[in-house]
Amino acid sequence: MSTTTISSPQRSARGSLTFAGVLRSEWIKFRSLRSTRLLLIFTFVAVVGVGAMTAWVQGMTLQGIMKSGMGMGMPGAPAEPMTLSQATEAMGVNLYAIPNAGLQIGILILGALAVLLISSEFGTGMIRSTMTAVPKRLPAFFAKAVVLVVVSYVLTLLAAVATTLIAMPIFGAYGIDISFGLDGVAYSLLMGGLYVAGVALIGLSLGTLLRSSAGGIIVLVVVFFLLDLGTQLMSMMPGEFWKYLNQYVPSVAGGRMLEINDKVAFISPFAGGMIFLGWILLFMIPAVISLKTRDV
């Protein structure tokens, strides 16, 4: 009697699985949804729109301060003209940061999208199919992370360039010259995308940990918006610890990363970047462990 050995299809499929294949699969899933494409278009328009509005407000305000001082022509207010550098210092604004003026709305939308990218799979049960196709699990997580990082960075970069192009004539109408050659503008263009990409990674990690779209988005809002407000209020408490605590929350540290100059009593831009990286790892490492060890 003879026997016939049949190879296992499951073993063959696993043997041929590569990270490039997983990455391609995640990219197809990401771009195949019309809602995702529309959301990205809306994000681009919203970020550029907020940036253009900020440029208009800043240009109008700076012109008033340069002509009439901080009183801006109000009756009884001192009228002492200022230079542009004096006006920007008085307002506490950096003209080189105009490419990232609409960054906050991009953070909120793309961070929420990152949460939904994986939490929706847990909600619908599709995650089981994903993990059956990728038994080691972690390649699927990192493929989603790569897709989010690339999309977030490219979208933010394009929006920053568009914002700058629109802001140039707006500021020019108020006698203020900004360009891509202005010190710090190129740095802002390149670093803003890294900040949003980091937020997307935190959103993906929250979606993995909580497995809930609503819960993940709520925690994301708390971490990047309410935590800043809360630590500002805590800074009024007595003691040096509370005074400087606000600088170490992710939104403030990430925002400091986008600046080019050191400030007295503030963490340096490099330190801000390292703190922000630490926040990313703080969420991502438990997410990876959770995905690897918990049932789906």
XYZ file of C-alpha atoms in Angstrom, residues 8-179:
172
model
C -0.057 21.895 4.216
C -1.415 24.978 2.466
C -1.234 26.905 5.746
C 2.463 26.189 6.140
C 3.135 27.175 2.545
C 1.270 30.442 2.944
C 3.196 31.297 6.074
C 6.485 30.500 4.425
C 5.826 32.886 1.565
C 4.684 35.734 3.807
C 6.954 38.782 3.722
C 6.754 42.176 5.389
C 6.573 43.796 1.959
C 3.485 41.715 1.222
C 1.883 42.660 4.532
C 2.719 46.308 3.905
C 1.152 46.170 0.446
C -1.973 44.570 1.898
C -2.310 47.271 4.577
C -1.809 50.017 1.986
C -4.556 48.530 -0.195
C -6.916 48.380 2.791
C -6.084 51.955 3.711
C -6.577 53.550 0.292
C -9.519 51.412 -0.825
C -11.970 53.159 1.517
C -13.602 56.239 -0.017
C -14.225 57.671 3.446
C -10.505 57.609 4.168
C -9.660 59.448 0.955
C -12.325 62.072 1.646
C -11.074 62.493 5.203
C -7.520 63.078 3.999
C -8.728 65.679 1.490
C -10.756 67.412 4.214
C -7.732 67.367 6.530
C -5.543 68.982 3.876
C -8.104 71.715 3.182
C -8.722 72.341 6.891
C -5.011 72.571 7.773
C -4.307 74.960 4.892
C -7.439 76.989 5.673
C -6.529 77.423 9.336
C -2.979 78.328 8.328
C -4.196 80.979 5.866
C -6.548 82.447 8.485
C -3.709 82.558 11.017
C -1.478 84.327 8.487
C -4.159 86.947 7.877
C -4.722 87.605 11.592
C -1.008 87.723 12.378
C -0.219 89.976 9.409
C -2.970 92.450 10.310
C -1.988 92.479 13.979
C 1.741 92.832 13.319
C 1.131 95.736 10.938
C -0.927 97.508 13.592
C 1.747 96.975 16.247
C 4.548 98.149 13.944
C 2.634 101.351 13.157
C 1.111 102.213 16.531
C 2.796 100.044 19.142
C 1.037 97.604 21.439
C -1.864 100.041 21.800
C -2.615 99.572 18.077
C -4.107 103.048 17.829
C -6.535 102.741 20.731
C -7.479 106.119 22.305
C -5.130 106.991 25.126
C -2.729 104.138 24.369
C 0.964 104.935 23.785
C 1.788 105.106 20.079
C 5.376 103.947 19.665
C 6.168 102.317 16.318
C 8.062 99.022 16.447
C 10.247 97.052 14.108
C 9.056 93.667 12.832
C 11.322 91.774 15.232
C 10.047 93.849 18.165
C 6.444 93.268 17.118
C 6.858 89.501 16.775
C 8.603 89.354 20.164
C 5.832 91.408 21.746
C 3.206 89.068 20.271
C 5.222 85.962 21.086
C 4.951 84.568 17.548
C 7.502 83.039 15.202
C 7.000 83.829 11.528
C 8.959 80.729 10.544
C 6.260 78.619 12.220
C 3.540 79.740 9.778
C 3.792 76.479 7.711
C 2.543 74.612 10.786
C -0.116 77.123 11.840
C -2.925 74.639 11.148
C -1.134 71.660 12.642
C -3.484 71.183 15.602
C -6.460 70.252 13.451
C -4.269 67.830 11.494
C -3.162 66.229 14.745
C -6.747 65.718 15.861
C -8.042 64.255 12.577
C -5.052 62.083 11.658
C -4.662 60.908 15.251
C -8.318 59.831 15.292
C -7.862 58.127 11.912
C -4.916 56.198 13.335
C -7.059 54.988 16.237
C -9.805 53.878 13.848
C -7.365 52.069 11.552
C -7.013 49.223 14.019
C -9.827 49.692 16.562
C -12.426 49.327 13.793
C -10.967 45.906 12.961
C -11.369 44.853 16.587
C -14.927 46.171 16.574
C -15.989 44.323 13.435
C -13.984 41.164 14.108
C -11.911 41.693 10.967
C -8.813 41.599 13.143
C -9.162 37.808 13.299
C -8.809 37.571 9.531
C -5.833 39.912 9.638
C -4.066 37.886 12.314
C -4.901 34.613 10.580
C -3.187 35.937 7.468
C -0.301 37.305 9.569
C 0.127 34.782 12.410
C 3.090 36.582 13.968
C 0.827 39.635 14.422
C 3.566 42.241 14.836
C 4.261 42.624 11.080
C 0.621 43.690 10.650
C 0.968 46.310 13.387
C 4.218 47.704 12.004
C 2.842 47.705 8.449
C -0.087 49.823 9.647
C 2.425 52.062 11.442
C 4.503 52.540 8.271
C 1.406 53.416 6.219
C 0.274 55.945 8.828
C 3.712 57.541 9.194
C 4.186 57.966 5.439
C 0.662 59.269 4.803
C 0.750 61.636 7.802
C 4.165 63.005 6.923
C 3.476 63.527 3.221
C 0.059 65.089 3.830
C 1.430 67.433 6.500
C 4.386 68.417 4.318
C 2.161 69.215 1.324
C -0.216 71.201 3.540
C 2.718 73.133 5.041
C 4.058 74.022 1.592
C 0.594 75.123 0.436
C 0.113 77.179 3.615
C 3.422 78.952 3.065
C 2.615 79.721 -0.580
C -0.730 81.214 0.440
C 0.753 83.096 3.404
C 3.393 84.850 1.302
C 1.018 87.259 -0.487
C -1.105 87.664 2.657
C 1.868 88.862 4.698
C 3.145 90.812 1.699
C -0.065 92.871 1.695
C 0.868 94.037 5.204
C 4.462 94.847 4.298
C 5.907 91.688 5.861
C 8.227 89.511 3.815
C 8.313 85.755 4.395
C 9.686 83.110 2.072
